[in-house]
Every structure is written in C-alpha cells, then in structure tokens.
Backbone as a chain_set.jsonl record, in Angstrom:
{"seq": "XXXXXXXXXXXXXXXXXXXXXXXXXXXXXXXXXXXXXXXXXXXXXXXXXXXXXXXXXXXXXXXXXXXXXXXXXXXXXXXXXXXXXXXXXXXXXXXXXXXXXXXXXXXXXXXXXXXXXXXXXXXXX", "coords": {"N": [[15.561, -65.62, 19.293], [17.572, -63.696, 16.572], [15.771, -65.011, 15.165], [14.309, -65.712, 12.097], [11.774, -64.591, 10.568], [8.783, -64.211, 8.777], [7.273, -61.948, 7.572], [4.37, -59.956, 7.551], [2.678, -59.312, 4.679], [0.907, -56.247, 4.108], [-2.72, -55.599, 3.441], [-3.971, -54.046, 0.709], [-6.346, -52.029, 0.274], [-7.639, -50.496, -1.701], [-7.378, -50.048, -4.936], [-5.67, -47.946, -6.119], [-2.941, -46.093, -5.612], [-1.783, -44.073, -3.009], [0.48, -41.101, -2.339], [2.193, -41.004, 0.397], [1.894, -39.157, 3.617], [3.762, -36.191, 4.183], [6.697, -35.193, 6.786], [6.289, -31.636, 6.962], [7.931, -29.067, 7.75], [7.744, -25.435, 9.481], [8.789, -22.708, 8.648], [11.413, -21.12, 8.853], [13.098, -18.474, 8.511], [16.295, -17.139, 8.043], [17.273, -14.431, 7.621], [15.628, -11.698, 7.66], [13.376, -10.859, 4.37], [12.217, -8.881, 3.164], [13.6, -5.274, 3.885], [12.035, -3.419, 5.294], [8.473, -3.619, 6.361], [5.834, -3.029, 3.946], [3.84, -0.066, 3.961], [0.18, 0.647, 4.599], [-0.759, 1.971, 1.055], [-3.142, 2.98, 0.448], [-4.614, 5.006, 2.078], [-6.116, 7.358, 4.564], [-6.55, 10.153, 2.929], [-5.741, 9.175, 0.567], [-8.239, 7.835, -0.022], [-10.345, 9.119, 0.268], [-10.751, 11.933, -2.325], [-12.233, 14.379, -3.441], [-15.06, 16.222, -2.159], [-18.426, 16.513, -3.801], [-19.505, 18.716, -5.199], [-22.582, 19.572, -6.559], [-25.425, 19.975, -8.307], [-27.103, 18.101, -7.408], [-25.773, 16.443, -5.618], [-25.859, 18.578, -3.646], [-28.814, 18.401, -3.13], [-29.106, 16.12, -2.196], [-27.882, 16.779, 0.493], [-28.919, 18.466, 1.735], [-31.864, 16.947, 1.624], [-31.584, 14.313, 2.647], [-29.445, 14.026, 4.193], [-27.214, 13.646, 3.544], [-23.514, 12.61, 2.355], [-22.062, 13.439, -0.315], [-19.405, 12.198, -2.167], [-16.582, 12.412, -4.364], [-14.222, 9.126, -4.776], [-11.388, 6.648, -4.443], [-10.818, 4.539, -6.852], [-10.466, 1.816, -6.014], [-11.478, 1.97, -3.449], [-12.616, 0.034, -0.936], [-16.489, 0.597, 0.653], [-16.496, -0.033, 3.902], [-13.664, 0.861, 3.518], [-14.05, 3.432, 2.835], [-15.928, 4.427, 4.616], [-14.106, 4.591, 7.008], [-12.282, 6.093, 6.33], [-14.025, 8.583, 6.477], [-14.9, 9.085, 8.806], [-12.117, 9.62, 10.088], [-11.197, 11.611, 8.737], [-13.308, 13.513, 9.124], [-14.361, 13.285, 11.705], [-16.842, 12.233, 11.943], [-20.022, 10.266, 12.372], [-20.763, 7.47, 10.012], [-23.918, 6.05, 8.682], [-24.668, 4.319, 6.676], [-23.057, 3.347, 3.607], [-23.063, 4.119, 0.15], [-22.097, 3.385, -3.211], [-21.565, 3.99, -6.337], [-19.78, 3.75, -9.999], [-18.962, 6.271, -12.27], [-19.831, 6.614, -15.459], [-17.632, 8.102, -16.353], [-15.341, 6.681, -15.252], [-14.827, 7.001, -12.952], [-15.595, 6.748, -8.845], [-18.144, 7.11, -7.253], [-19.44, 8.003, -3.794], [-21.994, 7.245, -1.877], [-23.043, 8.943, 1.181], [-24.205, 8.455, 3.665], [-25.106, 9.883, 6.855], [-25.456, 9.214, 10.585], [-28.439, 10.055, 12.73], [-27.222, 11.668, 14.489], [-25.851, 13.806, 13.577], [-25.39, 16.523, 11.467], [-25.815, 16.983, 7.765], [-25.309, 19.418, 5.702], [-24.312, 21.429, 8.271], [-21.44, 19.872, 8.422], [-20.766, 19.52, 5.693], [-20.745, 22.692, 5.134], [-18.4, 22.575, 7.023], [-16.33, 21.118, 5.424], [-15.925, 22.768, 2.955]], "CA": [[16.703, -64.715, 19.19], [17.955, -63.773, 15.351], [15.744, -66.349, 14.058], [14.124, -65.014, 10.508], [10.838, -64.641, 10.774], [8.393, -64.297, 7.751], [6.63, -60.426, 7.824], [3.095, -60.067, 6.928], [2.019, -58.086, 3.944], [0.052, -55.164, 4.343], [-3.145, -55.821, 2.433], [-4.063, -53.562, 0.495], [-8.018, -52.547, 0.15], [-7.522, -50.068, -2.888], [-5.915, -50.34, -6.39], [-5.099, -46.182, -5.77], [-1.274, -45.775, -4.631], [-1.671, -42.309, -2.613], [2.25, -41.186, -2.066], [2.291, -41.008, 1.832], [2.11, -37.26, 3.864], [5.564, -36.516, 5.071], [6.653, -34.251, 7.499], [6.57, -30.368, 6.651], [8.161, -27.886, 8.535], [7.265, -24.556, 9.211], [9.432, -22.02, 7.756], [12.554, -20.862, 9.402], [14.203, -17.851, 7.77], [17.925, -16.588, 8.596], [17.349, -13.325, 7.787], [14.029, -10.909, 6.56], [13.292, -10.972, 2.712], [12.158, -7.315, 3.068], [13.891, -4.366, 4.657], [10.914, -2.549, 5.884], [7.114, -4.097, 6.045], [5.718, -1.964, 3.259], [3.401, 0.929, 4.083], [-0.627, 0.894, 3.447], [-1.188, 2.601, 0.861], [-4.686, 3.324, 0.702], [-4.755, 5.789, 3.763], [-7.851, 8.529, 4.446], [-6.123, 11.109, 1.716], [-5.707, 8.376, -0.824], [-9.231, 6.925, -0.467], [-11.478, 10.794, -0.428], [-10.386, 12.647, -3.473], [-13.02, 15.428, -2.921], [-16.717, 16.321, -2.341], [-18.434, 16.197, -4.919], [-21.215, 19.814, -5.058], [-23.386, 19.477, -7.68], [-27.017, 20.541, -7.727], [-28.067, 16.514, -7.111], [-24.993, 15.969, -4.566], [-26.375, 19.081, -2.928], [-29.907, 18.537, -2.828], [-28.891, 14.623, -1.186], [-27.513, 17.228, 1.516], [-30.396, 19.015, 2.343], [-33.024, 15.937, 2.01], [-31.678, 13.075, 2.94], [-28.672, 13.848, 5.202], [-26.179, 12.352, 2.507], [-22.973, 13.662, 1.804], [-21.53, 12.723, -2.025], [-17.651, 12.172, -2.728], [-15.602, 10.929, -5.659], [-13.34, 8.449, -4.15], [-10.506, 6.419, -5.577], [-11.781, 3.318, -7.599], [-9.924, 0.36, -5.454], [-11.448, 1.683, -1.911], [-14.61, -0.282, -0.763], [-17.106, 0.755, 1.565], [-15.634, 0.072, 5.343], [-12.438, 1.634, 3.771], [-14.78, 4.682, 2.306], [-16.429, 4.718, 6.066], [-13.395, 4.45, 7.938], [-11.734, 7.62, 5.929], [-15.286, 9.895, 6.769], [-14.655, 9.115, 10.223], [-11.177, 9.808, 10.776], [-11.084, 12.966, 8.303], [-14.407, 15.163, 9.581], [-15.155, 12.811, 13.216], [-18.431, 12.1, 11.821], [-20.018, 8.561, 12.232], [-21.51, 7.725, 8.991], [-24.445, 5.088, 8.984], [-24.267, 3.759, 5.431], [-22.245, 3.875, 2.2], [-23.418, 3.266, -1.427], [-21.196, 3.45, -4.111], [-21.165, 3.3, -7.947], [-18.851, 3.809, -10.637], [-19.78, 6.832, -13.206], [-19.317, 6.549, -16.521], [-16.29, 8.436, -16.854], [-14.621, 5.958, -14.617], [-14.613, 7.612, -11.281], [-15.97, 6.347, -8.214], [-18.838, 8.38, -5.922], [-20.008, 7.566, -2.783], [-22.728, 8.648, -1.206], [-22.068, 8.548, 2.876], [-25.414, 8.606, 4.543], [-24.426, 10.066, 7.791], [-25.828, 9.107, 11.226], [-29.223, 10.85, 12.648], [-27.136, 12.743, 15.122], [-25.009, 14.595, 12.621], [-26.53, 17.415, 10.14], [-24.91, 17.112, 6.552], [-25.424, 20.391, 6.133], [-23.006, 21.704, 8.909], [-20.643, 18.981, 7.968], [-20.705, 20.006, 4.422], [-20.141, 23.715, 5.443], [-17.515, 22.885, 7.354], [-15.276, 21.102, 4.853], [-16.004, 23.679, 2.171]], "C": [[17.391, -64.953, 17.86], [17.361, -65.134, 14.608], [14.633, -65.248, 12.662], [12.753, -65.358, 10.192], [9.562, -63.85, 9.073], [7.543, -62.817, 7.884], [5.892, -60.942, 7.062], [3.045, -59.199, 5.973], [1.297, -57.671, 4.146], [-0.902, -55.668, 3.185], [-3.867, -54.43, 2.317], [-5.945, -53.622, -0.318], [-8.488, -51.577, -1.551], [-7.112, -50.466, -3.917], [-5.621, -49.146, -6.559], [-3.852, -46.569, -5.325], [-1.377, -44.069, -4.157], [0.045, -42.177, -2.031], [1.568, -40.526, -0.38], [2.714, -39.387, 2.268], [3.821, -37.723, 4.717], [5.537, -34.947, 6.028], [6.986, -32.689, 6.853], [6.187, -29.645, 7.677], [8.036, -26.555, 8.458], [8.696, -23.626, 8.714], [10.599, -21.345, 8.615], [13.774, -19.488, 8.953], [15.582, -17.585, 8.26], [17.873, -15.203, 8.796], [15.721, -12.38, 6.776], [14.281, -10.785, 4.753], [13.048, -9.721, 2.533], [12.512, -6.341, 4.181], [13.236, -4.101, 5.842], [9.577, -3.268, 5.375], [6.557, -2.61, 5.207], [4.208, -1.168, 3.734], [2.013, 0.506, 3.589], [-0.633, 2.257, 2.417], [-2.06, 3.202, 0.231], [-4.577, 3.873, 2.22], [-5.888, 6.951, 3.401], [-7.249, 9.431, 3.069], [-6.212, 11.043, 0.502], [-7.778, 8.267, -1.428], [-10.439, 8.193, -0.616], [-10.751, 11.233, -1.574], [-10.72, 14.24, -3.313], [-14.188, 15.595, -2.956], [-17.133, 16.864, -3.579], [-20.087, 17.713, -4.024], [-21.676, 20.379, -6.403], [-24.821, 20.013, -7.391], [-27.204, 19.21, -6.746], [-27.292, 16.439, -5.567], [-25.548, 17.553, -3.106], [-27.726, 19.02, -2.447], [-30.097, 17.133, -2.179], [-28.417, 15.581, 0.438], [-28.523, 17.779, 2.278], [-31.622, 18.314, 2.916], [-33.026, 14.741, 2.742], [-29.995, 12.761, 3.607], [-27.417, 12.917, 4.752], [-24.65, 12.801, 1.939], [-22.252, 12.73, 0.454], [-19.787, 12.862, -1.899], [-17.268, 11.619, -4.004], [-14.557, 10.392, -4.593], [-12.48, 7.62, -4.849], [-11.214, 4.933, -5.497], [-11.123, 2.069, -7.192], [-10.973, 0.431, -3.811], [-12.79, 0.943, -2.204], [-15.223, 0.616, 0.554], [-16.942, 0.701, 3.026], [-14.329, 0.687, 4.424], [-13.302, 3.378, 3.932], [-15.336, 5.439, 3.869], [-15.488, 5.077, 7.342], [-12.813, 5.878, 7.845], [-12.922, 8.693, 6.357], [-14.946, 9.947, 7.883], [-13.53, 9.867, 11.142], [-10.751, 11.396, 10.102], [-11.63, 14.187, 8.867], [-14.761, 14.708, 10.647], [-16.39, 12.563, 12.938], [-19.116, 10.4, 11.53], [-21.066, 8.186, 10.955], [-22.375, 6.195, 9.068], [-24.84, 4.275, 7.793], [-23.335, 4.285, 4.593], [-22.888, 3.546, 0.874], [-22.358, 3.971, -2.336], [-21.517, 3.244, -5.291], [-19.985, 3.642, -8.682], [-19.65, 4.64, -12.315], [-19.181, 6.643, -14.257], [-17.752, 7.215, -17.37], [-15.44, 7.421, -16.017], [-14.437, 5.73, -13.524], [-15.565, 6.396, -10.229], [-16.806, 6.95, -7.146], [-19.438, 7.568, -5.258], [-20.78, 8.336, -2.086], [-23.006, 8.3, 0.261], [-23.598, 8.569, 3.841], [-25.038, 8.775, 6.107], [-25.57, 10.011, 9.112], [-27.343, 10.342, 11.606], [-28.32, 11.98, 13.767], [-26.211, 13.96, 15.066], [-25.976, 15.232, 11.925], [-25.37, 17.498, 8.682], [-24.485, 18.387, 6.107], [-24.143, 21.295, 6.705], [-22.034, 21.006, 8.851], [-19.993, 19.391, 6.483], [-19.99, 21.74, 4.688], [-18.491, 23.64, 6.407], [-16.056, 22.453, 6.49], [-15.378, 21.915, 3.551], [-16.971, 23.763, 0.893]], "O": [[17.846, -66.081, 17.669], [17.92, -65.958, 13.885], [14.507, -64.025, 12.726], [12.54, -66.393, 9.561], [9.988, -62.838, 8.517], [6.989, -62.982, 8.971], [6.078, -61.83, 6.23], [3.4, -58.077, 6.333], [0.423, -58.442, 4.545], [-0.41, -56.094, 2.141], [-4.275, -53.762, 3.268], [-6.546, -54.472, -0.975], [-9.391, -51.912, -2.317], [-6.33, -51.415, -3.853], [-5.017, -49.146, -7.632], [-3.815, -47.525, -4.551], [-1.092, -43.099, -4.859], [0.644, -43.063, -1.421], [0.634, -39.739, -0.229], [3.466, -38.618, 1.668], [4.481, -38.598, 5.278], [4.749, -34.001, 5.999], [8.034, -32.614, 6.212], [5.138, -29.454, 8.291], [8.194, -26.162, 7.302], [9.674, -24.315, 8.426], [9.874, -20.824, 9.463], [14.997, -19.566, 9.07], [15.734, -18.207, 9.312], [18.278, -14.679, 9.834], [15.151, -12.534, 5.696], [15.354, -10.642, 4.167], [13.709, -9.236, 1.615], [11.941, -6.417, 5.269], [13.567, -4.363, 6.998], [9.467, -3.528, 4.177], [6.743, -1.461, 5.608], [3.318, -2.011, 3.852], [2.0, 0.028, 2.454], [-0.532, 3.398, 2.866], [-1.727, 4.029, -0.618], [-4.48, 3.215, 3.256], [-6.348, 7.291, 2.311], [-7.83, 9.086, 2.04], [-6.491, 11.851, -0.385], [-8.351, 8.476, -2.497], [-11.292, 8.173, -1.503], [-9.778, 10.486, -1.676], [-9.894, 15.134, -3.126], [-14.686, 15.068, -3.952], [-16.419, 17.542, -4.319], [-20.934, 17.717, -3.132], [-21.263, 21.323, -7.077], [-25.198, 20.414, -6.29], [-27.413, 19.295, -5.536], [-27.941, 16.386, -4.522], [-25.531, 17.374, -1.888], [-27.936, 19.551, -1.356], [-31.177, 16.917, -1.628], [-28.648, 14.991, 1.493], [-28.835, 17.442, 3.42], [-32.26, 18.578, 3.935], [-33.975, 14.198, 3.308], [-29.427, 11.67, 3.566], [-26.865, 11.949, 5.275], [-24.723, 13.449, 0.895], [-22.031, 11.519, 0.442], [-19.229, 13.863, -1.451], [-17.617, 10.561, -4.527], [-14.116, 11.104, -3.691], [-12.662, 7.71, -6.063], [-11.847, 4.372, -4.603], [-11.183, 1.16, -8.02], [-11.219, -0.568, -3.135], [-13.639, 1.048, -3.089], [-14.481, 1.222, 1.327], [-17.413, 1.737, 3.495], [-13.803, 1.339, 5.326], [-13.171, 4.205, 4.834], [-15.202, 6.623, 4.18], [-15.859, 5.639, 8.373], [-12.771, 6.688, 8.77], [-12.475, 9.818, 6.579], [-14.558, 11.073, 8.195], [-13.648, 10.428, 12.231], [-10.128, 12.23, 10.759], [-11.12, 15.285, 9.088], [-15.635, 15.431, 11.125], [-17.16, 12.708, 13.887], [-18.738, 9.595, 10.68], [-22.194, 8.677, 11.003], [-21.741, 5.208, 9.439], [-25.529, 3.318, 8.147], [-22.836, 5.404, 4.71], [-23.217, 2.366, 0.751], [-21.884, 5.075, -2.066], [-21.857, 2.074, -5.471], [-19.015, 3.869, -7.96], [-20.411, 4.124, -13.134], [-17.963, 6.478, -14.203], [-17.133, 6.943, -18.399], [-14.325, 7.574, -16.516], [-14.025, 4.696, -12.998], [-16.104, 5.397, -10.705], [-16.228, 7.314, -6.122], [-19.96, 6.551, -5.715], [-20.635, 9.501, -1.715], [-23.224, 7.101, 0.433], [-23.418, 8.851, 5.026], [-24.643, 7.744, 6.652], [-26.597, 10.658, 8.908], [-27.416, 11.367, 10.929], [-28.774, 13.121, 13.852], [-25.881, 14.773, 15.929], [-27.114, 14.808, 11.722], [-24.269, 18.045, 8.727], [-23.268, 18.567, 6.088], [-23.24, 21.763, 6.012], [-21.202, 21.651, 9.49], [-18.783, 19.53, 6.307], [-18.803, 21.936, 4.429], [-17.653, 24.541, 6.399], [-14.984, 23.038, 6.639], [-14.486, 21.448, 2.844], [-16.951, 24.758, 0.168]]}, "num_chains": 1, "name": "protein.A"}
C-alpha cells in the first residue's frame, strides 16, 4: 500500500517511432453544407443529342440492326444504354462508341434480336 514500485520499460524491438492511431470520430454536422442535393445532370436528353442518318448510319440500320447517335462526349456506355431504353422502350444489346474527329461522340446501339431498327428508326424520325 503506496509503496513506489519500479515500472518496467517497454522494450522496444524497432528503431522506427510510428506516432500511435488515436481515436477518430465520425463526422457530426449541425447543420447541411448544401441547401438542396444537386441534380444529375447527365439525364436521357443530355446524354442523346440526335440520330445520326447518314448513308453508313443508315445502311448499319438495314444490315446489322444498329442504330447510330451522336451523343454528348462525358456519357459512357451503360449511361448511353440506359438513355435508349428509357427514351424509345427498346432494349439495346450492345454499345460501341468512338470519338470523330471533329470532337463529337457516336454510338452505335446494337439493338436486341427482338426489336427491328428499322421500325425503331422510323419511328423516331
């Protein structure tokens, strides 16, 4: 009882000093940092532009069940797929994409076998 007792040193197996983890808490605000959560915007309107009817983009319609777009040059591919879908209802079963020399962005939508490009094409103009 209160007698004064000699503590062991910790030995130490490094010559590294790592500074010790400390506690961090998760984040707590008072009040929101932004009004309103902001808006996507990349939505179907943004990410089609318009079909693209050319001889080539037409003769992908006829042969190979393909329909062509310019699209805007941030969307990718599931965005590009998601906008065909929700614009004309049509389930599209690939995408390819490049980037033409003027800058643009065309996609060409390869659309399921139980769709006709064709009547798809006729129907958006």
């Amino acid at each position: 009882k209160g007698v004064n007792t000699k503590k062991q040193k910790k030995i130490r197996t490094s010559v590294h000093f790592y500074r010790p983890k400390t506690l961090k808490l998760d984040r707590n605000p008072k009040y929101p940092r932004k009004a309103i959560p902001s808006a996507n915007k990349m939505d179907r309107y943004r990410i089609l532009k318009h079909p693209l009817t050319s001889e080539s983009a037409m003769k992908k319609i006829e042969d190979q069940n393909t329909l062509v777009f310019i699209v805007d040059l941030r969307a990718n591919k599931y965005q590009i797929k998601d906008a065909v879908n929700k614009m004309y209802q049509i389930k599209a079963a690939k995408v390819n994409t490049l980037i033409r020399p003027d800058g643009t962005k065309k996609a060409f939508v390869r659309l399921s076998s139980d769709y006709d490009a064709l009547d798809v094409a006729n129907t958006i103009g």
